[in-house]
Short mmCIF file of C-alpha atoms and ligand atoms in Angstrom, two decimals:
data_model
loop_
_atom_site.label_atom_id
_atom_site.label_comp_id
_atom_site.label_asym_id
_atom_site.label_seq_id
_atom_site.Cartn_x
_atom_site.Cartn_y
_atom_site.Cartn_z
CA UNK A 1 111.71 34.65 126.71
CA UNK A 2 109.40 37.30 125.22
CA UNK A 3 108.72 37.00 122.09
CA UNK A 4 110.10 40.54 120.98
CA UNK A 5 108.99 42.64 118.21
CA UNK A 6 111.11 45.16 116.32
CA UNK A 7 108.24 48.56 114.20
CA UNK A 8 110.16 49.38 111.52
CA UNK A 9 108.82 51.54 110.20
CA UNK A 10 109.37 52.17 105.47
CA UNK A 11 109.04 55.92 105.14
CA UNK A 12 106.93 56.98 102.28
CA UNK A 13 107.42 59.48 99.42
CA UNK A 14 105.90 62.51 99.82
CA UNK A 15 102.84 61.48 97.22
CA UNK A 16 102.22 58.57 100.31
CA UNK A 17 104.84 56.04 97.92
CA UNK A 18 107.52 53.21 99.46
CA UNK A 19 109.87 52.00 97.93
CA UNK A 20 111.24 48.29 97.59
CA UNK A 21 112.82 46.36 95.52
CA UNK A 22 112.69 42.98 93.85
CA UNK A 23 114.28 40.14 94.67
CA UNK A 24 115.44 39.23 91.12
CA UNK A 25 116.15 41.83 89.59
CA UNK A 26 117.17 44.31 92.37
CA UNK A 27 115.31 47.09 90.85
CA UNK A 28 113.56 49.83 93.04
CA UNK A 29 109.41 51.03 91.85
CA UNK A 30 107.61 51.88 94.76
CA UNK A 31 104.23 51.62 95.35
CA UNK A 32 101.29 53.36 97.89
CA UNK A 33 101.24 52.52 101.38
CA UNK A 34 98.34 51.51 101.26
CA UNK A 35 98.26 49.08 97.95
CA UNK A 36 101.51 47.42 100.35
CA UNK A 37 99.31 47.40 103.19
CA UNK A 38 96.12 45.45 101.26
CA UNK A 39 95.53 42.30 102.66
CA UNK A 40 93.42 41.43 99.32
CA UNK A 41 97.63 42.08 98.55
CA UNK A 42 99.18 38.65 98.61
CA UNK A 43 102.15 38.81 96.00
CA UNK A 44 103.61 41.70 94.49
CA UNK A 45 104.43 41.37 90.76
CA UNK A 46 108.19 42.85 89.71
CA UNK A 47 106.63 45.96 86.21
CA UNK A 48 110.75 45.39 85.34
CA UNK A 49 110.71 42.10 85.35
CA UNK A 50 107.27 40.87 86.36
CA UNK A 51 108.69 37.99 88.05
CA UNK A 52 106.37 37.38 92.00
CA UNK A 53 107.83 38.62 95.06
CA UNK A 54 106.22 38.20 98.59
CA UNK A 55 105.38 41.27 100.30
CA UNK A 56 108.30 40.67 102.61
CA UNK A 57 110.67 40.12 100.24
CA UNK A 58 110.60 43.38 98.68
CA UNK A 59 112.53 45.10 101.20
CA UNK A 60 115.63 47.66 100.58
CA UNK A 61 118.65 47.11 101.33
CA UNK A 62 118.76 50.36 103.72
CA UNK A 63 116.18 48.23 105.12
CA UNK A 64 116.93 44.61 105.96
CA UNK A 65 119.81 47.11 107.18
CA UNK A 66 118.37 49.28 109.85
CA UNK A 67 115.96 46.08 110.86
CA UNK A 68 120.53 44.94 112.09
CA UNK A 69 121.34 47.82 113.52
CA UNK A 70 117.64 48.28 115.26
CA UNK A 71 118.00 44.64 117.10
CA UNK A 72 121.75 44.64 117.62
CA UNK A 73 121.08 48.49 119.68
CA UNK A 74 118.65 45.92 121.36
CA UNK A 75 121.39 43.33 121.56
CA UNK A 76 123.61 45.93 123.00
CA UNK A 77 121.13 47.52 125.64
CA UNK A 78 120.42 43.91 126.76
CA UNK A 79 123.77 42.99 128.21
CA UNK A 80 124.68 46.75 129.35
CA UNK A 81 122.05 46.81 131.81
CA UNK A 82 122.74 43.10 132.51
CA UNK A 83 125.99 43.90 133.35
CA UNK A 84 124.53 47.22 135.46
CA UNK A 85 123.07 45.21 137.50
CA UNK A 86 125.41 41.85 138.33
CA UNK A 87 127.72 45.42 139.38
CA UNK A 88 125.66 46.71 141.69
CA UNK A 89 124.42 42.91 143.26
CA UNK A 90 128.01 42.49 143.87
CA UNK A 91 128.97 45.76 144.95
CA UNK A 92 130.79 45.56 148.37
CA UNK A 93 130.72 41.60 147.64
CA UNK A 94 133.44 40.47 150.12
CA UNK A 95 134.18 37.26 148.43
CA UNK A 96 133.81 38.60 144.20
CA UNK A 97 135.51 41.53 142.96
CA UNK A 98 133.99 42.68 139.23
CA UNK A 99 135.15 45.27 137.13
CA UNK A 100 133.12 45.45 134.41
CA UNK A 101 134.36 45.78 130.99
CA UNK A 102 133.75 49.10 128.36
CA UNK A 103 129.67 49.93 127.62
CA UNK A 104 128.91 48.89 124.79
CA UNK A 105 128.49 51.08 122.19
CA UNK A 106 125.13 52.35 120.07
CA UNK A 107 124.60 52.51 116.72
CA UNK A 108 123.59 55.36 114.87
CA UNK A 109 119.91 54.39 112.43
CA UNK A 110 120.46 55.41 110.54
CA UNK A 111 117.55 57.69 108.24
CA UNK A 112 116.17 56.34 105.18
CA UNK A 113 114.28 57.72 102.42
CA UNK A 114 115.93 58.14 98.33
CA UNK A 115 115.75 60.19 95.91
CA UNK A 116 115.36 57.77 92.85
CA UNK A 117 113.68 59.91 90.18
CA UNK A 118 110.70 57.76 89.59
CA UNK A 119 108.00 58.13 87.32
CA UNK A 120 104.02 57.48 88.15
CA UNK A 121 102.50 54.82 86.43
CA UNK A 122 98.59 53.97 86.59
CA UNK A 123 98.61 50.55 84.54
CA UNK A 124 94.25 50.67 83.01
CA UNK A 125 93.84 46.73 84.68
CA UNK A 126 93.95 47.35 88.15
CA UNK A 127 93.66 51.60 88.53
CA UNK A 128 96.33 50.86 91.20
CA UNK A 129 99.42 53.57 90.72
CA UNK A 130 102.76 51.80 90.87
CA UNK A 131 106.30 54.31 90.25
CA UNK A 132 108.74 53.21 88.21
CA UNK A 133 111.61 54.48 86.40
CA UNK A 134 110.71 57.09 83.49
CA UNK A 135 112.52 54.59 80.52
CA UNK A 136 110.49 51.63 81.53
CA UNK A 137 107.53 54.10 82.74
CA UNK A 138 107.78 54.65 78.75
CA UNK A 139 108.68 50.86 77.32
CA UNK A 140 105.35 49.80 79.45
CA UNK A 141 105.35 47.81 82.42
CA UNK A 142 103.73 44.44 84.62
CA UNK A 143 101.18 45.45 86.50
CA UNK A 144 102.60 44.84 90.25
CA UNK A 145 99.20 43.75 91.42
CA UNK A 146 98.13 41.78 88.26
CA UNK A 147 101.02 40.94 86.21
CA UNK A 148 100.06 42.26 82.73
CA UNK A 149 101.80 43.85 81.22
ZN1 ZN B 201 112.51 42.40 89.09
ZN1 ZN B 202 97.08 44.74 87.26
#
């Protein structure tokens, strides 16, 4: 078996920010794609609760659902292909009669989008921008990169 790699594009907003979700408090915030994917960023501090998340823990429910859909569709299409092949190879065979069932359907890929209103904050420590909910932005947030409030 070869390894299958599913590539999921997490869409960024007009300003180039991707939406992330803290695995502790489930609140959403946004970082620029460049910062989120940067090699020197291993842990990200939630701007709201200040706890450390690993990069892959920050995927939103919507993105995880998308991963599930893509994996499911891939499996379904493999099953369909296999059944096609089986049907073809058994056609005209006197000893085995093969009747295939219904083809497995595909789920629609959902379009991922995020419309939550957020404000850009630039912590003075790391000078990397973060988008948070307006109220928290005005109250003060933890810097996602060093955890300082
Ligand atoms: Zn949090
Ligand atoms: Zn910082």
